[in-house]
Amino acid sequence: MDLNKRNLILSLMLIFTPLSVYSADLNIATIDPQTALLSTEVAIQAIEEMQNSKEWTEVAEELQAKNTEAREIQERNQKEGPTMSEEDKQTAGKRFQSLVQDIEFLRKKLSDMQNQLFQLVQQQQAEKYQVIMTELIRAKAITLLLDRAQGSSLMYADESFDLTQEVVDAMNQKEE
């Protein structure tokens, strides 16, 4: 069989053969897993406890004080900069750089504390989350579940497809 005939037959077969993709009844849903896990009552309580802890409070207050001092140095440099001596400018610049480093360190420390808590909550809630997701997927006959988390490749999905709040509610009910 020559190439043209073969291509024609293949093309006709593709046109007249119903593809399972086209005939499949898709039931699509989206979820933001991190939001679902961190919006539960258990997670919210853990986050509040962390933010009220002595360590968190001390670091947050120190961060605030360093931010305030850095802002004051900037304002002083703007107001008095032209009349300041070179020595005063250098001293202020060194202090400002030191504050910037301290601020970055303290922000990272708070972020690390928060991330550790998030990981702990996710580990503690993982089994319950998996059970609820499996139940929802079966109950709603979901054939395609997309991640709608920040940084995912999902560009748009109607809110009516989102299961996140439904999962949060189910997880809160299982906690009671």
PDB file of C-alpha atoms in Angstrom:
ATOM      1  CA  MET A   1       0.000   0.000   0.000  1.00  0.00           C
ATOM      2  CA  ASP A   2       1.453   3.306  -0.937  1.00  0.00           C
ATOM      3  CA  LEU A   3       2.011   6.085   1.581  1.00  0.00           C
ATOM      4  CA  ASN A   4      -0.823   8.322   0.384  1.00  0.00           C
ATOM      5  CA  LYS A   5      -3.436   5.568   0.651  1.00  0.00           C
ATOM      6  CA  ARG A   6      -2.199   4.601   4.093  1.00  0.00           C
ATOM      7  CA  ASN A   7      -2.378   8.215   5.295  1.00  0.00           C
ATOM      8  CA  LEU A   8      -5.895   8.579   3.877  1.00  0.00           C
ATOM      9  CA  ILE A   9      -7.094   5.415   5.618  1.00  0.00           C
ATOM     10  CA  LEU A  10      -5.487   6.477   8.889  1.00  0.00           C
ATOM     11  CA  SER A  11      -7.111   9.904   8.642  1.00  0.00           C
ATOM     12  CA  LEU A  12     -10.542   8.395   7.970  1.00  0.00           C
ATOM     13  CA  MET A  13     -10.139   6.012  10.900  1.00  0.00           C
ATOM     14  CA  LEU A  14      -9.314   8.892  13.217  1.00  0.00           C
ATOM     15  CA  ILE A  15     -12.267  10.920  12.004  1.00  0.00           C
ATOM     16  CA  PHE A  16     -14.830   8.148  12.366  1.00  0.00           C
ATOM     17  CA  THR A  17     -13.494   6.355  15.420  1.00  0.00           C
ATOM     18  CA  PRO A  18     -14.908   7.869  18.585  1.00  0.00           C
ATOM     19  CA  LEU A  19     -12.079   8.662  20.922  1.00  0.00           C
ATOM     20  CA  SER A  20     -12.602   7.775  24.537  1.00  0.00           C
ATOM     21  CA  VAL A  21     -11.317  11.202  25.545  1.00  0.00           C
ATOM     22  CA  TYR A  22     -14.126  12.900  23.673  1.00  0.00           C
ATOM     23  CA  SER A  23     -16.802  10.560  24.906  1.00  0.00           C
ATOM     24  CA  ALA A  24     -15.587  10.430  28.499  1.00  0.00           C
ATOM     25  CA  ASP A  25     -17.733  12.193  31.044  1.00  0.00           C
ATOM     26  CA  LEU A  26     -15.205  14.368  32.841  1.00  0.00           C
ATOM     27  CA  ASN A  27     -15.919  15.571  36.329  1.00  0.00           C
ATOM     28  CA  ILE A  28     -13.260  18.134  37.170  1.00  0.00           C
ATOM     29  CA  ALA A  29     -12.439  19.722  40.529  1.00  0.00           C
ATOM     30  CA  THR A  30      -9.692  21.874  41.970  1.00  0.00           C
ATOM     31  CA  ILE A  31      -8.146  22.142  45.422  1.00  0.00           C
ATOM     32  CA  ASP A  32      -5.461  24.126  47.177  1.00  0.00           C
ATOM     33  CA  PRO A  33      -4.073  21.458  49.542  1.00  0.00           C
ATOM     34  CA  GLN A  34      -2.009  23.824  51.681  1.00  0.00           C
ATOM     35  CA  THR A  35      -4.897  26.229  52.167  1.00  0.00           C
ATOM     36  CA  ALA A  36      -7.177  23.319  53.006  1.00  0.00           C
ATOM     37  CA  LEU A  37      -4.786  21.970  55.642  1.00  0.00           C
ATOM     38  CA  LEU A  38      -3.878  25.340  57.139  1.00  0.00           C
ATOM     39  CA  SER A  39      -7.457  26.649  57.291  1.00  0.00           C
ATOM     40  CA  THR A  40      -8.723  23.971  59.640  1.00  0.00           C
ATOM     41  CA  GLU A  41      -9.572  24.831  63.237  1.00  0.00           C
ATOM     42  CA  VAL A  42      -6.633  22.679  64.408  1.00  0.00           C
ATOM     43  CA  ALA A  43      -4.184  24.583  62.190  1.00  0.00           C
ATOM     44  CA  ILE A  44      -5.582  28.000  63.101  1.00  0.00           C
ATOM     45  CA  GLN A  45      -5.281  27.172  66.797  1.00  0.00           C
ATOM     46  CA  ALA A  46      -1.686  25.945  66.333  1.00  0.00           C
ATOM     47  CA  ILE A  47      -0.777  29.121  64.425  1.00  0.00           C
ATOM     48  CA  GLU A  48      -2.316  31.313  67.142  1.00  0.00           C
ATOM     49  CA  GLU A  49      -0.416  29.394  69.830  1.00  0.00           C
ATOM     50  CA  MET A  50       2.824  29.863  67.915  1.00  0.00           C
ATOM     51  CA  GLN A  51       2.210  33.590  67.449  1.00  0.00           C
ATOM     52  CA  ASN A  52       1.431  33.958  71.154  1.00  0.00           C
ATOM     53  CA  SER A  53       4.505  31.990  72.220  1.00  0.00           C
ATOM     54  CA  LYS A  54       7.309  33.735  74.060  1.00  0.00           C
ATOM     55  CA  GLU A  55       9.898  32.913  71.375  1.00  0.00           C
ATOM     56  CA  TRP A  56       7.725  34.221  68.504  1.00  0.00           C
ATOM     57  CA  THR A  57       6.809  37.379  70.403  1.00  0.00           C
ATOM     58  CA  GLU A  58      10.436  38.150  71.291  1.00  0.00           C
ATOM     59  CA  VAL A  59      11.619  37.707  67.696  1.00  0.00           C
ATOM     60  CA  ALA A  60       8.678  39.702  66.276  1.00  0.00           C
ATOM     61  CA  GLU A  61       9.241  42.558  68.730  1.00  0.00           C
ATOM     62  CA  GLU A  62      12.971  42.637  67.972  1.00  0.00           C
ATOM     63  CA  LEU A  63      12.196  42.665  64.257  1.00  0.00           C
ATOM     64  CA  GLN A  64       9.799  45.573  64.736  1.00  0.00           C
ATOM     65  CA  ALA A  65      12.386  47.523  66.740  1.00  0.00           C
ATOM     66  CA  LYS A  66      15.079  46.970  64.086  1.00  0.00           C
ATOM     67  CA  ASN A  67      12.670  48.023  61.317  1.00  0.00           C
ATOM     68  CA  THR A  68      11.806  51.190  63.237  1.00  0.00           C
ATOM     69  CA  GLU A  69      15.468  52.050  63.818  1.00  0.00           C
ATOM     70  CA  ALA A  70      16.322  51.443  60.145  1.00  0.00           C
ATOM     71  CA  ARG A  71      13.423  53.673  59.054  1.00  0.00           C
ATOM     72  CA  GLU A  72      14.604  56.409  61.452  1.00  0.00           C
ATOM     73  CA  ILE A  73      18.126  56.246  59.989  1.00  0.00           C
ATOM     74  CA  GLN A  74      16.715  56.576  56.466  1.00  0.00           C
ATOM     75  CA  GLU A  75      14.554  59.554  57.475  1.00  0.00           C
ATOM     76  CA  ARG A  76      17.487  61.231  59.222  1.00  0.00           C
ATOM     77  CA  ASN A  77      19.693  60.720  56.158  1.00  0.00           C
ATOM     78  CA  GLN A  78      17.023  62.246  53.924  1.00  0.00           C
ATOM     79  CA  LYS A  79      16.557  65.282  56.166  1.00  0.00           C
ATOM     80  CA  GLU A  80      20.100  65.884  57.339  1.00  0.00           C
ATOM     81  CA  GLY A  81      22.093  64.130  54.614  1.00  0.00           C
ATOM     82  CA  PRO A  82      23.457  67.204  52.862  1.00  0.00           C
ATOM     83  CA  THR A  83      24.630  68.763  56.138  1.00  0.00           C
ATOM     84  CA  MET A  84      25.963  65.585  57.774  1.00  0.00           C
ATOM     85  CA  SER A  85      29.697  65.056  58.069  1.00  0.00           C
ATOM     86  CA  GLU A  86      31.270  62.175  56.136  1.00  0.00           C
ATOM     87  CA  GLU A  87      31.982  60.392  59.412  1.00  0.00           C
ATOM     88  CA  ASP A  88      28.318  60.635  60.456  1.00  0.00           C
ATOM     89  CA  LYS A  89      27.230  59.407  57.027  1.00  0.00           C
ATOM     90  CA  GLN A  90      29.581  56.405  57.248  1.00  0.00           C
ATOM     91  CA  THR A  91      28.481  55.596  60.788  1.00  0.00           C
ATOM     92  CA  ALA A  92      24.816  55.787  59.789  1.00  0.00           C
ATOM     93  CA  GLY A  93      25.484  53.685  56.672  1.00  0.00           C
ATOM     94  CA  LYS A  94      27.262  50.973  58.661  1.00  0.00           C
ATOM     95  CA  ARG A  95      24.497  50.900  61.267  1.00  0.00           C
ATOM     96  CA  PHE A  96      21.864  50.738  58.552  1.00  0.00           C
ATOM     97  CA  GLN A  97      23.641  47.810  56.831  1.00  0.00           C
ATOM     98  CA  SER A  98      23.913  46.020  60.165  1.00  0.00           C
ATOM     99  CA  LEU A  99      20.191  46.542  60.765  1.00  0.00           C
ATOM    100  CA  VAL A 100      19.328  45.245  57.289  1.00  0.00           C
ATOM    101  CA  GLN A 101      21.277  42.048  58.003  1.00  0.00           C
ATOM    102  CA  ASP A 102      19.587  41.676  61.392  1.00  0.00           C
ATOM    103  CA  ILE A 103      16.167  42.247  59.832  1.00  0.00           C
ATOM    104  CA  GLU A 104      16.794  39.600  57.169  1.00  0.00           C
ATOM    105  CA  PHE A 105      17.963  37.137  59.840  1.00  0.00           C
ATOM    106  CA  LEU A 106      14.921  37.780  62.052  1.00  0.00           C
ATOM    107  CA  ARG A 107      12.497  37.497  59.117  1.00  0.00           C
ATOM    108  CA  LYS A 108      14.095  34.194  58.155  1.00  0.00           C
ATOM    109  CA  LYS A 109      13.839  32.998  61.755  1.00  0.00           C
ATOM    110  CA  LEU A 110      10.112  33.801  61.878  1.00  0.00           C
ATOM    111  CA  SER A 111       9.614  32.219  58.469  1.00  0.00           C
ATOM    112  CA  ASP A 112      11.466  29.070  59.565  1.00  0.00           C
ATOM    113  CA  MET A 113       9.362  28.842  62.732  1.00  0.00           C
ATOM    114  CA  GLN A 114       6.215  29.222  60.655  1.00  0.00           C
ATOM    115  CA  ASN A 115       7.322  26.648  58.083  1.00  0.00           C
ATOM    116  CA  GLN A 116       8.170  24.130  60.805  1.00  0.00           C
ATOM    117  CA  LEU A 117       4.707  24.576  62.268  1.00  0.00           C
ATOM    118  CA  PHE A 118       3.084  24.238  58.832  1.00  0.00           C
ATOM    119  CA  GLN A 119       4.983  21.000  58.199  1.00  0.00           C
ATOM    120  CA  LEU A 120       3.995  19.641  61.601  1.00  0.00           C
ATOM    121  CA  VAL A 121       0.322  20.486  61.038  1.00  0.00           C
ATOM    122  CA  GLN A 122       0.439  18.944  57.562  1.00  0.00           C
ATOM    123  CA  GLN A 123       2.015  15.758  58.928  1.00  0.00           C
ATOM    124  CA  GLN A 124      -0.543  15.530  61.719  1.00  0.00           C
ATOM    125  CA  GLN A 125      -3.454  16.136  59.351  1.00  0.00           C
ATOM    126  CA  ALA A 126      -2.192  14.143  56.347  1.00  0.00           C
ATOM    127  CA  GLU A 127      -4.036  10.904  57.060  1.00  0.00           C
ATOM    128  CA  LYS A 128      -7.354  12.626  57.773  1.00  0.00           C
ATOM    129  CA  TYR A 129      -6.873  14.792  54.679  1.00  0.00           C
ATOM    130  CA  GLN A 130      -6.207  11.746  52.505  1.00  0.00           C
ATOM    131  CA  VAL A 131      -9.298   9.937  53.808  1.00  0.00           C
ATOM    132  CA  ILE A 132     -11.509  12.976  53.205  1.00  0.00           C
ATOM    133  CA  MET A 133     -10.083  13.525  49.723  1.00  0.00           C
ATOM    134  CA  THR A 134     -10.658   9.884  48.811  1.00  0.00           C
ATOM    135  CA  GLU A 135     -14.249  10.084  50.101  1.00  0.00           C
ATOM    136  CA  LEU A 136     -14.935  13.298  48.192  1.00  0.00           C
ATOM    137  CA  ILE A 137     -13.414  11.983  44.970  1.00  0.00           C
ATOM    138  CA  ARG A 138     -15.596   8.883  45.169  1.00  0.00           C
ATOM    139  CA  ALA A 139     -18.750  10.701  46.288  1.00  0.00           C
ATOM    140  CA  LYS A 140     -18.487  13.324  43.561  1.00  0.00           C
ATOM    141  CA  ALA A 141     -17.149  10.886  40.943  1.00  0.00           C
ATOM    142  CA  ILE A 142     -14.244  13.203  40.230  1.00  0.00           C
ATOM    143  CA  THR A 143     -12.216  12.089  37.232  1.00  0.00           C
ATOM    144  CA  LEU A 144      -9.697  14.959  37.216  1.00  0.00           C
ATOM    145  CA  LEU A 145      -8.436  16.829  40.288  1.00  0.00           C
ATOM    146  CA  LEU A 146      -6.247  19.890  39.692  1.00  0.00           C
ATOM    147  CA  ASP A 147      -3.987  21.667  42.144  1.00  0.00           C
ATOM    148  CA  ARG A 148      -4.940  25.315  42.421  1.00  0.00           C
ATOM    149  CA  ALA A 149      -2.195  26.210  44.881  1.00  0.00           C
ATOM    150  CA  GLN A 150      -0.043  29.239  44.344  1.00  0.00           C
ATOM    151  CA  GLY A 151       2.711  28.341  41.913  1.00  0.00           C
ATOM    152  CA  SER A 152       0.731  25.599  40.194  1.00  0.00           C
ATOM    153  CA  SER A 153       0.342  25.622  36.439  1.00  0.00           C
ATOM    154  CA  LEU A 154      -3.444  26.025  36.648  1.00  0.00           C
ATOM    155  CA  MET A 155      -4.225  29.345  35.027  1.00  0.00           C
ATOM    156  CA  TYR A 156      -7.954  29.611  35.682  1.00  0.00           C
ATOM    157  CA  ALA A 157     -10.749  27.583  37.183  1.00  0.00           C
ATOM    158  CA  ASP A 158     -14.259  28.618  38.081  1.00  0.00           C
ATOM    159  CA  GLU A 159     -14.722  28.795  41.871  1.00  0.00           C
ATOM    160  CA  SER A 160     -17.585  26.295  41.618  1.00  0.00           C
ATOM    161  CA  PHE A 161     -14.989  23.584  40.899  1.00  0.00           C
ATOM    162  CA  ASP A 162     -12.989  24.332  44.069  1.00  0.00           C
ATOM    163  CA  LEU A 163     -13.199  21.749  46.867  1.00  0.00           C
ATOM    164  CA  THR A 164     -10.903  23.544  49.311  1.00  0.00           C
ATOM    165  CA  GLN A 165     -13.579  24.885  51.680  1.00  0.00           C
ATOM    166  CA  GLU A 166     -15.486  21.621  51.517  1.00  0.00           C
ATOM    167  CA  VAL A 167     -12.350  19.756  52.629  1.00  0.00           C
ATOM    168  CA  VAL A 168     -11.742  22.267  55.451  1.00  0.00           C
ATOM    169  CA  ASP A 169     -15.328  21.818  56.670  1.00  0.00           C
ATOM    170  CA  ALA A 170     -15.070  18.018  56.519  1.00  0.00           C
ATOM    171  CA  MET A 171     -11.759  18.038  58.408  1.00  0.00           C
ATOM    172  CA  ASN A 172     -13.210  20.318  61.091  1.00  0.00           C
ATOM    173  CA  GLN A 173     -16.213  17.995  61.477  1.00  0.00           C
ATOM    174  CA  LYS A 174     -13.944  14.951  61.883  1.00  0.00           C
ATOM    175  CA  GLU A 175     -12.060  16.815  64.615  1.00  0.00           C
ATOM    176  CA  GLU A 176     -15.202  17.211  66.742  1.00  0.00           C
TER     177      GLU A 176
END
